[in-house]
mmCIF file of C-alpha atoms and ligand atoms in Angstrom:
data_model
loop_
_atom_site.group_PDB
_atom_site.id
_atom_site.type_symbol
_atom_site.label_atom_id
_atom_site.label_comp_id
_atom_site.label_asym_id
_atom_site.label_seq_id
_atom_site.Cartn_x
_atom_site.Cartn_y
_atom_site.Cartn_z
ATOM 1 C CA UNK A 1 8.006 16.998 -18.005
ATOM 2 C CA UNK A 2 8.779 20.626 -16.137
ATOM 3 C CA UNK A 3 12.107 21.902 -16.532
ATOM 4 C CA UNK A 4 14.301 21.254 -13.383
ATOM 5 C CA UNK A 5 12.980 17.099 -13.353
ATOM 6 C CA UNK A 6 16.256 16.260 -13.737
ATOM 7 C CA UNK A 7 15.594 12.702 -11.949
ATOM 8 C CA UNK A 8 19.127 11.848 -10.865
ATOM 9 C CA UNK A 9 19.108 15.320 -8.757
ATOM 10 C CA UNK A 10 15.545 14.664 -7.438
ATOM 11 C CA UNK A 11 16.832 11.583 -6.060
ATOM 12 C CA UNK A 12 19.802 13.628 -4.448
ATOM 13 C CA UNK A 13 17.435 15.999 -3.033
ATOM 14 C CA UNK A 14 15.089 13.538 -1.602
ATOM 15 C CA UNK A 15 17.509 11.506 0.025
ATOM 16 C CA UNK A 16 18.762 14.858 1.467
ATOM 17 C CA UNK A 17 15.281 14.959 3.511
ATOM 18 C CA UNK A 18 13.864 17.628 0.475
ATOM 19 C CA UNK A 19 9.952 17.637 0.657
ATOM 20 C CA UNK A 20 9.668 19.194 -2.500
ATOM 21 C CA UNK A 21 11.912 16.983 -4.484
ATOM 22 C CA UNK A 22 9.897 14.076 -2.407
ATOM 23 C CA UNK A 23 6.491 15.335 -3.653
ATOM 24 C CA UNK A 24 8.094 15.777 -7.190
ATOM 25 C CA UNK A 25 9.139 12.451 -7.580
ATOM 26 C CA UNK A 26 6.077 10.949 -6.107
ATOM 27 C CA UNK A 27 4.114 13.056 -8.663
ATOM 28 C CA UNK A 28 6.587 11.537 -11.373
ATOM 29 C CA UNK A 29 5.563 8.065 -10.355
ATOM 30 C CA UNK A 30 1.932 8.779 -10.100
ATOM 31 C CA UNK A 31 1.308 10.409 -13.477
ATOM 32 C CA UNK A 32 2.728 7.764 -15.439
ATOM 33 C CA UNK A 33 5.003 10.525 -16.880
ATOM 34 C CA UNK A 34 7.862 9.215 -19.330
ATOM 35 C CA UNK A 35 10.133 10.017 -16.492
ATOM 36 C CA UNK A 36 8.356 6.743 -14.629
ATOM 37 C CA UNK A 37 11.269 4.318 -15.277
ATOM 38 C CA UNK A 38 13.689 6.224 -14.994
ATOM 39 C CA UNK A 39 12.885 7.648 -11.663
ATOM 40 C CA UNK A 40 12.053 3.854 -10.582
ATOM 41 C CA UNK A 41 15.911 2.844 -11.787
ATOM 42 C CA UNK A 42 17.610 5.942 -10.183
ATOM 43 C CA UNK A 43 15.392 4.999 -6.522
ATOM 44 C CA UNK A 44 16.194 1.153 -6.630
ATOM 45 C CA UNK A 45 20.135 1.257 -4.699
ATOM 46 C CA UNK A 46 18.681 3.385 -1.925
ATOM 47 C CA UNK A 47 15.602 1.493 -0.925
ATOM 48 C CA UNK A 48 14.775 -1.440 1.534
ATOM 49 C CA UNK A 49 15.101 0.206 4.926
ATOM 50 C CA UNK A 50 11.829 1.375 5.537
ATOM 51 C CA UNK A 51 9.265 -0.603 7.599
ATOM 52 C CA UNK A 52 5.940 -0.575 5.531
ATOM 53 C CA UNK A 53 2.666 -0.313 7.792
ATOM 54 C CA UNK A 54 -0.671 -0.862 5.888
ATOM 55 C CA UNK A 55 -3.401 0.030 7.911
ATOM 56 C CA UNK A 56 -7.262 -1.672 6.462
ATOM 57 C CA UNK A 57 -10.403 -1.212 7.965
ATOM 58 C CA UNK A 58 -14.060 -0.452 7.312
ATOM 59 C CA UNK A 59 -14.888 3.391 6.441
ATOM 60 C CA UNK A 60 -14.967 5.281 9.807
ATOM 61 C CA UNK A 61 -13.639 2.695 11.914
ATOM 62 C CA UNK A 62 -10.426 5.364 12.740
ATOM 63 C CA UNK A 63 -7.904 4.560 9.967
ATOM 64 C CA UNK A 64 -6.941 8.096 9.743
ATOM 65 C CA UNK A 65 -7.085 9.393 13.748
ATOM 66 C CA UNK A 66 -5.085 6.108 13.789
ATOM 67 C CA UNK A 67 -2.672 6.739 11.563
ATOM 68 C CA UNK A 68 -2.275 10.417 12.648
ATOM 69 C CA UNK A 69 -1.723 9.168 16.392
ATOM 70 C CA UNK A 70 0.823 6.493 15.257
ATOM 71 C CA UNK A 71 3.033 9.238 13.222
ATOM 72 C CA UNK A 72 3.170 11.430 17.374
ATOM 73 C CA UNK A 73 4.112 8.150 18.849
ATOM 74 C CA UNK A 74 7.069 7.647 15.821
ATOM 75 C CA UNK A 75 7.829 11.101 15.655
ATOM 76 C CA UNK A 76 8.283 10.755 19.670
ATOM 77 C CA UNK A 77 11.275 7.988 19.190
ATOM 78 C CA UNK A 78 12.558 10.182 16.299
ATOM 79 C CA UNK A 79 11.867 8.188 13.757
ATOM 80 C CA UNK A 80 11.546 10.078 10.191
ATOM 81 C CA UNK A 81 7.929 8.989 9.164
ATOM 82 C CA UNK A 82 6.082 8.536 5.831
ATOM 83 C CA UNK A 83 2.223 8.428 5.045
ATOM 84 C CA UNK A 84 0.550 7.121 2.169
ATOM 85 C CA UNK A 85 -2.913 7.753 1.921
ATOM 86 C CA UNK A 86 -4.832 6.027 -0.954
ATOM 87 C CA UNK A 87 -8.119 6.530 -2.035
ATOM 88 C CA UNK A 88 -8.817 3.546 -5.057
ATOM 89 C CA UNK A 89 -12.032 5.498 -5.548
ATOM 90 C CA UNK A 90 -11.159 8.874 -6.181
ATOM 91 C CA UNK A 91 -9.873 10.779 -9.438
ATOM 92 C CA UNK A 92 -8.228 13.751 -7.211
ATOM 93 C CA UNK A 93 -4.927 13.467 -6.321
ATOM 94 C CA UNK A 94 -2.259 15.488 -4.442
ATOM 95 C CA UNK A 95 -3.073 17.646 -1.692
ATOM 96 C CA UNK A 96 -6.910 17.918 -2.427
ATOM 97 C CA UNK A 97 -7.435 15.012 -0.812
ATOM 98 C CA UNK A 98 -5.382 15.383 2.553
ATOM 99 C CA UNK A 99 -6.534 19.024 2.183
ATOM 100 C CA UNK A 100 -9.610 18.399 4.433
ATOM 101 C CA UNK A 101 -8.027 15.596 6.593
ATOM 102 C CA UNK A 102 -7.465 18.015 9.680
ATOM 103 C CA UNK A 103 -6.179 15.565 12.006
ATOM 104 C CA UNK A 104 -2.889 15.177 10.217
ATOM 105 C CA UNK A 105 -2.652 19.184 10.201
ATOM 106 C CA UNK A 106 -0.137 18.221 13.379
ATOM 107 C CA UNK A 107 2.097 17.229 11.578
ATOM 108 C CA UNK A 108 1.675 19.162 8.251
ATOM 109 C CA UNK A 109 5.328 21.760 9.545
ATOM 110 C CA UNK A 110 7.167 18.658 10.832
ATOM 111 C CA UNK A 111 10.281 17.836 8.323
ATOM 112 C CA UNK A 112 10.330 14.101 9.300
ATOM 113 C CA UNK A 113 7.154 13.335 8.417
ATOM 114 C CA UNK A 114 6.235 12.948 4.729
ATOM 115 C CA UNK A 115 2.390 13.171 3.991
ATOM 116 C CA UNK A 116 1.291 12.513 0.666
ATOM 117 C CA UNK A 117 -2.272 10.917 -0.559
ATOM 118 C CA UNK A 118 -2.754 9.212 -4.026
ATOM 119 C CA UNK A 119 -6.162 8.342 -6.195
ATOM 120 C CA UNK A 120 -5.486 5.624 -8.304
ATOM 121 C CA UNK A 121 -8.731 5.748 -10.068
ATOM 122 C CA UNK A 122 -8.301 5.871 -13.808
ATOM 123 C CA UNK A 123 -5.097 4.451 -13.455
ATOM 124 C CA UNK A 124 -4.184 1.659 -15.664
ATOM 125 C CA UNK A 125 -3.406 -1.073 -13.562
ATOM 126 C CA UNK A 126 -5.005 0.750 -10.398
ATOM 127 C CA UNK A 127 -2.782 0.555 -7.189
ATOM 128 C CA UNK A 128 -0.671 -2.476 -8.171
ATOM 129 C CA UNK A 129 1.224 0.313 -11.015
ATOM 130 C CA UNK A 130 2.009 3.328 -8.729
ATOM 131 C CA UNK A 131 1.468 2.868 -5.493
ATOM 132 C CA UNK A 132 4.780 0.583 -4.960
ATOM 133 C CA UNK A 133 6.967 3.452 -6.323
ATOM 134 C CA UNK A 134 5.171 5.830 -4.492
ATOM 135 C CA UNK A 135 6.445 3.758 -1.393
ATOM 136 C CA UNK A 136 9.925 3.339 -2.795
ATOM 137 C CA UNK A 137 10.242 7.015 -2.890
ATOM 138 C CA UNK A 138 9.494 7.506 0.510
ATOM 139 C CA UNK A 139 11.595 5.105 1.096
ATOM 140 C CA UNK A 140 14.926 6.059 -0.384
ATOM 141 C CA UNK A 141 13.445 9.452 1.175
ATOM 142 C CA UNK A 142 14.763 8.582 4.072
ATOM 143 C CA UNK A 143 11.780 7.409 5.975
ATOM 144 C CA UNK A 144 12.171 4.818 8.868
ATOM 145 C CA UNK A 145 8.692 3.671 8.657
ATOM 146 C CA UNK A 146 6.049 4.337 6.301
ATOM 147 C CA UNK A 147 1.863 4.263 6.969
ATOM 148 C CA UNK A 148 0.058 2.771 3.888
ATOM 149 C CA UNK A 149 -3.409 4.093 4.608
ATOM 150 C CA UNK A 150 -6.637 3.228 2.414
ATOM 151 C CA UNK A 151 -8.835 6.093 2.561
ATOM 152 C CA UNK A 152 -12.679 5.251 0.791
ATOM 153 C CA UNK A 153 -14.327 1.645 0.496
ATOM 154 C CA UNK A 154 -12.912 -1.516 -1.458
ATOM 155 C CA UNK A 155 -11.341 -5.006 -2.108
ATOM 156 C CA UNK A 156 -8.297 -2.893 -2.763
ATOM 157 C CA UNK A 157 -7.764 -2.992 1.284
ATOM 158 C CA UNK A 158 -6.313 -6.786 0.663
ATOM 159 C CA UNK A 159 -4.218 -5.610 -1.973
ATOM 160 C CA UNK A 160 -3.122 -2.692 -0.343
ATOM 161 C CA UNK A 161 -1.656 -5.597 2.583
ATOM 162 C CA UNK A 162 -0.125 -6.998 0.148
ATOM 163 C CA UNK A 163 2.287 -4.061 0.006
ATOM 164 C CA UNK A 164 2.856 -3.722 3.334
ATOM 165 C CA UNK A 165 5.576 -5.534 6.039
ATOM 166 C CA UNK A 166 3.083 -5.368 8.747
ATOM 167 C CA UNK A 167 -0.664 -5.341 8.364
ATOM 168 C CA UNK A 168 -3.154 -3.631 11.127
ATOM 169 C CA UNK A 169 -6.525 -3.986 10.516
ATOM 170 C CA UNK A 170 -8.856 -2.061 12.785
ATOM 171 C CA UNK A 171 -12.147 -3.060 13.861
ATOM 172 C CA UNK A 172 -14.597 -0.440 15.912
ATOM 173 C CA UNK A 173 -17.566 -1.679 18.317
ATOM 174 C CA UNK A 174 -20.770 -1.906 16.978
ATOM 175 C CA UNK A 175 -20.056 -2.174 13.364
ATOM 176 C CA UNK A 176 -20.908 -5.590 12.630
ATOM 177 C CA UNK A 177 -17.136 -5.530 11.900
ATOM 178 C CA UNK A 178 -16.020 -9.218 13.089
ATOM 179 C CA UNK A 179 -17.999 -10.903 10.625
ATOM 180 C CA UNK A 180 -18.032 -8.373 8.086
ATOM 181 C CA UNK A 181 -14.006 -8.968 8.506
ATOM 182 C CA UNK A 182 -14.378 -12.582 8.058
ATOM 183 C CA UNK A 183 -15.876 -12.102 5.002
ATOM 184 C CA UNK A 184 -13.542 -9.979 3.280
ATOM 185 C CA UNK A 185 -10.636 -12.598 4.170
ATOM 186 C CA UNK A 186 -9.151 -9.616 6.278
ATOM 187 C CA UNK A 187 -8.768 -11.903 9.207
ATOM 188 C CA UNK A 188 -6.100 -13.668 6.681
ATOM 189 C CA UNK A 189 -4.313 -10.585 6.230
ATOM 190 C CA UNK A 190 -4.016 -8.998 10.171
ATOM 191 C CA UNK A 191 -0.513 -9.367 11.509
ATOM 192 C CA UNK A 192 -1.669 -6.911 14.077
ATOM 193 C CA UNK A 193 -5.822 -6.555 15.103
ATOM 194 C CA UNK A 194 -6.658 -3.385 16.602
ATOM 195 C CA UNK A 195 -9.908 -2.638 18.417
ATOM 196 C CA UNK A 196 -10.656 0.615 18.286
ATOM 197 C CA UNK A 197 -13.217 3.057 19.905
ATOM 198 C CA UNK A 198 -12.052 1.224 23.188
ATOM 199 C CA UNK A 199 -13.678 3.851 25.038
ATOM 200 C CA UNK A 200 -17.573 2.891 23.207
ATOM 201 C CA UNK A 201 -19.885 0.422 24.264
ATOM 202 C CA UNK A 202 -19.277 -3.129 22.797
ATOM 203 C CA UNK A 203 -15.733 -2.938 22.604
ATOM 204 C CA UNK A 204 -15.046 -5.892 24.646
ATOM 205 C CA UNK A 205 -17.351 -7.916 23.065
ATOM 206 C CA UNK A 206 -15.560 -6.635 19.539
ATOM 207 C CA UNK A 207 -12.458 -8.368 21.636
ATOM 208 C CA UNK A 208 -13.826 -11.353 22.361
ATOM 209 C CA UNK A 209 -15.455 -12.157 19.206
ATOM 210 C CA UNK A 210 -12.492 -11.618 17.599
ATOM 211 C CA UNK A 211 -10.358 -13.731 19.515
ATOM 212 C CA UNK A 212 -12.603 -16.612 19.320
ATOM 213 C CA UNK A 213 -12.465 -16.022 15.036
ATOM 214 C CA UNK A 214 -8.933 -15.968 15.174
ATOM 215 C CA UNK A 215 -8.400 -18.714 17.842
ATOM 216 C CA UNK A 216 -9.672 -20.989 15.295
ATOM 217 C CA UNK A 217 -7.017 -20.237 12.964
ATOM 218 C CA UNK A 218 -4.569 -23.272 12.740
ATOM 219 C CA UNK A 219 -1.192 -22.220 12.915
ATOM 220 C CA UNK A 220 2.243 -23.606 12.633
ATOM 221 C CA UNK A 221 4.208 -23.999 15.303
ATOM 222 C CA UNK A 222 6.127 -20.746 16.233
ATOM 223 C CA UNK A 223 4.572 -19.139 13.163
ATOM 224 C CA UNK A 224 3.080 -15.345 14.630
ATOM 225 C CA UNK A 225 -0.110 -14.964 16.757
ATOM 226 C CA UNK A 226 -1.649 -11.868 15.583
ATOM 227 C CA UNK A 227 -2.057 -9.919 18.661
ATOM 228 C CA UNK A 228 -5.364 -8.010 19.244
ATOM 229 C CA UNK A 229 -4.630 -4.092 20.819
ATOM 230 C CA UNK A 230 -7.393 -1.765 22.022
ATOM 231 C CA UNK A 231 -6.714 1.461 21.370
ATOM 232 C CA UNK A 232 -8.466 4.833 21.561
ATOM 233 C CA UNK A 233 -6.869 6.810 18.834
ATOM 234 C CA UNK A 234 -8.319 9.822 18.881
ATOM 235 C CA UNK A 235 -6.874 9.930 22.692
ATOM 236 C CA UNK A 236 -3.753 8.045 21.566
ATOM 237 C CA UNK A 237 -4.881 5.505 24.555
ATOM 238 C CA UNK A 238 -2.956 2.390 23.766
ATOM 239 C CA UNK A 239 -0.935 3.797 21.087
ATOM 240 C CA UNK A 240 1.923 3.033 22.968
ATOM 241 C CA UNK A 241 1.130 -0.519 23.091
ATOM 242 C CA UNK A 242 0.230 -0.471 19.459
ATOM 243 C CA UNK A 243 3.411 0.666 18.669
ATOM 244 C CA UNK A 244 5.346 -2.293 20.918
ATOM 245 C CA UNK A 245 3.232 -4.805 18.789
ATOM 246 C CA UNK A 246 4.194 -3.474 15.237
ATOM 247 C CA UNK A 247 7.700 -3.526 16.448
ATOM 248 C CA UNK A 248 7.496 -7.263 17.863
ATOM 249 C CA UNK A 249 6.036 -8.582 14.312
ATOM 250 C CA UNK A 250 9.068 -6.653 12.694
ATOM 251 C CA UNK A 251 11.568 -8.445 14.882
ATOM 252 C CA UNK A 252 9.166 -11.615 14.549
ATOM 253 C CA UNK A 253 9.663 -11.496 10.417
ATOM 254 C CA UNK A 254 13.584 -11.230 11.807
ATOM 255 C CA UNK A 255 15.783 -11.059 7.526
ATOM 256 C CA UNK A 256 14.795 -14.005 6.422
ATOM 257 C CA UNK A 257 11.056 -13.342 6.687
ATOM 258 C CA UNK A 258 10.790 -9.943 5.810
ATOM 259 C CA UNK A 259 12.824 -10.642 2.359
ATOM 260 C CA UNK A 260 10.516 -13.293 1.668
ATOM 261 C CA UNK A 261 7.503 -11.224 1.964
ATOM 262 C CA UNK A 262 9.111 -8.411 0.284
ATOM 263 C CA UNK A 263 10.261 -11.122 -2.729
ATOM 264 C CA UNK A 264 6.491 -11.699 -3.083
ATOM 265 C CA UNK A 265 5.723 -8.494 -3.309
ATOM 266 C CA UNK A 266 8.128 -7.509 -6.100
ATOM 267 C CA UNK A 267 7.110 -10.690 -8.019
ATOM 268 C CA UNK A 268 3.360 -9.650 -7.735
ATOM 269 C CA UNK A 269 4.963 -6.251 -8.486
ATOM 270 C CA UNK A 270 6.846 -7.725 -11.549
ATOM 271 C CA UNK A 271 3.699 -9.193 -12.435
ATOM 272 C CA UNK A 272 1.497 -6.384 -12.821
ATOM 273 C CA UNK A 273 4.144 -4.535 -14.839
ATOM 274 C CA UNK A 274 4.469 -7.043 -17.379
ATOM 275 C CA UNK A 275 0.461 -7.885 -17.378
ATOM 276 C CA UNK A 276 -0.414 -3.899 -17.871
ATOM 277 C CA UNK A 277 2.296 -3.263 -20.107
ATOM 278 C CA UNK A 278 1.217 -6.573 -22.595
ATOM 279 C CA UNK A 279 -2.548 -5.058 -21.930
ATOM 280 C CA UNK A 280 -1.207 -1.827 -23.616
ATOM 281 C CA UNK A 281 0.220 -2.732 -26.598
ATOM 282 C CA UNK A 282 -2.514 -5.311 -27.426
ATOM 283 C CA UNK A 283 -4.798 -2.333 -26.644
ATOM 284 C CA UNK A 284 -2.839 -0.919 -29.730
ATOM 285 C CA UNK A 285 -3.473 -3.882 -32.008
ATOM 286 C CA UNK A 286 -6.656 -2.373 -33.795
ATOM 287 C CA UNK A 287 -3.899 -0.928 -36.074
ATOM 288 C CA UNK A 288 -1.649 -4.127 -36.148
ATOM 289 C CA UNK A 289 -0.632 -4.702 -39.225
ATOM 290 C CA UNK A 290 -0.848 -8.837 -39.317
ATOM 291 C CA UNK A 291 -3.920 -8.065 -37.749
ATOM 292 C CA UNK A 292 -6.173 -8.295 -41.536
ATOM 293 C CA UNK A 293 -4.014 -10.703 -42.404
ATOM 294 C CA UNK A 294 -4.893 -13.225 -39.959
ATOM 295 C CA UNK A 295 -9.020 -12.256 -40.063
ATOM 296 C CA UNK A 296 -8.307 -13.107 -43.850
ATOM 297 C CA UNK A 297 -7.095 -16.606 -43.451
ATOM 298 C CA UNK A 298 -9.485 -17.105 -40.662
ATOM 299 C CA UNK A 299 -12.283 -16.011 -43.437
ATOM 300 C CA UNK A 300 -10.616 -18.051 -45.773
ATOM 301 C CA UNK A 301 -10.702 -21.436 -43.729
ATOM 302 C CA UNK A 302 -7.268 -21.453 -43.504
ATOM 303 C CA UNK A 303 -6.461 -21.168 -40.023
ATOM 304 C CA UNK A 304 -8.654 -20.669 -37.066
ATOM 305 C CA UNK A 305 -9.031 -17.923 -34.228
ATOM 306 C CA UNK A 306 -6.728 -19.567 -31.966
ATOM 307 C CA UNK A 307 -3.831 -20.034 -34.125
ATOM 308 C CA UNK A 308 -4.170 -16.566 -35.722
ATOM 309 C CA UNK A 309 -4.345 -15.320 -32.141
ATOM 310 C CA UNK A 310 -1.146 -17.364 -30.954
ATOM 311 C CA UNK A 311 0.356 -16.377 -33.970
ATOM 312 C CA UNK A 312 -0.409 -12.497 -33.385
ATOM 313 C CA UNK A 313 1.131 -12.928 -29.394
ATOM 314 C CA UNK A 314 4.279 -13.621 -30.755
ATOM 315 C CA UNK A 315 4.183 -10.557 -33.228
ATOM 316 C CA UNK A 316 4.320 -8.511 -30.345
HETATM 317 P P1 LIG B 1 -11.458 6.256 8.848
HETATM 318 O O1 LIG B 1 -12.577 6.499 7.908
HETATM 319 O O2 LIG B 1 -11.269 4.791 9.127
HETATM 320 O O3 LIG B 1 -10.174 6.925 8.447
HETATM 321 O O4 LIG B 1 -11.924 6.876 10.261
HETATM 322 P P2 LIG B 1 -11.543 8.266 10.924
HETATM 323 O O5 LIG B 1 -10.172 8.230 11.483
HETATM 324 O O6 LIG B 1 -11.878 9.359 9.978
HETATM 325 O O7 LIG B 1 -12.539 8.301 12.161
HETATM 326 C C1 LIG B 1 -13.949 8.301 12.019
HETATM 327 C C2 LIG B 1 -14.578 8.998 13.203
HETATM 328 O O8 LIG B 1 -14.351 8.267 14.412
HETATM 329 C C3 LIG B 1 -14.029 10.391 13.438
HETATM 330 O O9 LIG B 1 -15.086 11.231 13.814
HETATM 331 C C4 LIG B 1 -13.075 10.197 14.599
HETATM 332 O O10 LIG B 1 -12.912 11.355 15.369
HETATM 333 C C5 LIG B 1 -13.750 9.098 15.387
HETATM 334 N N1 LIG B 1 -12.797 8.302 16.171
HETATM 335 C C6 LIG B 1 -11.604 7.822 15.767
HETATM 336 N N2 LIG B 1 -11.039 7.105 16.762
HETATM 337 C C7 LIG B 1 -11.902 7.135 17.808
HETATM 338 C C8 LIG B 1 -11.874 6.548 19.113
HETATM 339 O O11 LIG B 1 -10.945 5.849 19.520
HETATM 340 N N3 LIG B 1 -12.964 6.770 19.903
HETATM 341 C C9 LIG B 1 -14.026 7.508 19.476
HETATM 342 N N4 LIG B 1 -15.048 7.663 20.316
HETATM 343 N N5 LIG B 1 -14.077 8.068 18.257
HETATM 344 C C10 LIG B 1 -13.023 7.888 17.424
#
């Protein structure tokens, strides 16, 4: 830990509008320093206001001219925005990552944007461990909505939706994306389909083909009809009406909703702390002491594996 991490003032700072104290904390999280919990304690009476947007799509399909024409059209209405870019593929973290992604150099000088991208490779416990106090940072940073973008390829996208309030996932023309989609399960996760490359070839066929997938969906009665947007992001054509659908599905989920989802997500959340940190100290049981005990009365006849192994859970 540097000098200056005191965590309660980071917090101050950040909820001040800080960057730095922002990108300090965020690195807190992310390195799994010692500071971790204590930073996660010191965020958890200032968070819950942000709107969480996870954006999932193929590699190239505009994720990133998408999420850079969404932050204009927030930044437009005022609203202080946050963007989480995360690669599951990539060891680099920090700014090497963003450093080449021009088309959110826009908004690099703006102080109500936050941009920050995170690898989670080589992470225990991958994005489940850091990436939800990543977005609890930016949260009690102040930031009225905040852009969960996967950069890179993986079945992370579905877990990165589960993180999210509001799930877009983008399909392009000519991809083979609306069966590719199916595949995945992604159709499961969309609260929000957007088609875009509007202006290529294909794109209302894209439309079509999608709406036929998801008109076979059965759906409750006044449960939400995932509506399907075609945009042109790197014109910001449709943006506009992007924007009017991500803020219907947030009125949709209404309270009652949206703390349901979010109760899932701390659970799975809860989860994943618990399963990681019971992985770590029975990665430390090579040196357990009952350990050559146990192999000694399994040797001996006198219990079995099992047992020794129930036996050795409890120890810990
Ligand atoms: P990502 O990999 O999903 O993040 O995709 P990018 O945002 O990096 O976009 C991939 C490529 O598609 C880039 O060259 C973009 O400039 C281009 N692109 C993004 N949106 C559009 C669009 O609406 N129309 C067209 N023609 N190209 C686009």
């Amino acid at each position: 830990m540097a000098a200056g991490d005191d965590v309660a003032g980071l917090v101050a700072q950040a909820r001040e509008g800080r960057p730095r104290a922002v990108a300090r904390l965020i690195s807190l999280v992310e390195s799994e320093s010692p500071r971790l919990r204590e930073v996660s304690a010191a965020l958890s009476p200032h968070v819950g206001h942000a709107h969480v947007v996870g954006l999932t799509g193929s590699p190239g399909v505009g994720k990133s001219t998408t999420t850079a024409a969404l932050v204009s059209a927030l930044r437009q209405r005022g609203q202080r925005v946050g963007v989480l870019a995360v690669d599951p593929t990539s060891p680099f973290s920090g700014g090497a990552l963003l450093g080449d992604r021009i088309r959110m150099s826009d908004h690099a000088t703006d102080a109500g944007v936050y941009i920050r991208s995170m690898a989670s490779r080589g992470h225990l416990g991958g994005l489940s461990w850091a990436t939800p106090q990543a977005l609890r940072v930016l949260d009690a940073a102040g930031c009225d909505v905040i852009l969960l973008e996967t950069v890179g390829v993986g079945q992370s996208e579905v877990e990165i939706a589960g993180l999210a309030d509001t799930t877009l996932v983008l399909l392009a023309p000519g991809m083979g994306d609306g069966v590719q989609a199916a595949k995945a399960g992604i159709l499961e996760i969309g609260d929000v389909f957007v088609v875009n490359k509007a202006d290529r070839d294909g794109a209302a066929s894209t439309r079509r083909e999608l709406r036929s997938v998801l008109g076979m969906a059965q759906r409750p009665e006044g449960a939400w009809r995932p509506p399907i947007v075609m945009t042109v992001a790197s014109t910001g054509e449709g943006l506009d009406v992007l924007v009017e659908h991500v803020d219907a599905h947030r009125e949709h989920l209404g309270a009652g909703e949206l703390q349901r989802r979010r109760h899932d997500r701390i659970r799975r959340e809860i989860r994943a702390i618990t399963l990681e940190t019971v992985r770590r100290r029975v990665g430390d049981l090579s040196g357990h002491a009952g350990l050559d005990d146990l192999a000694a009365q399994v040797l001996a006849g006198s219990t079995d594996p099992f047992a020794a192994a129930d036996q050795l859970l409890e120890q810990l």
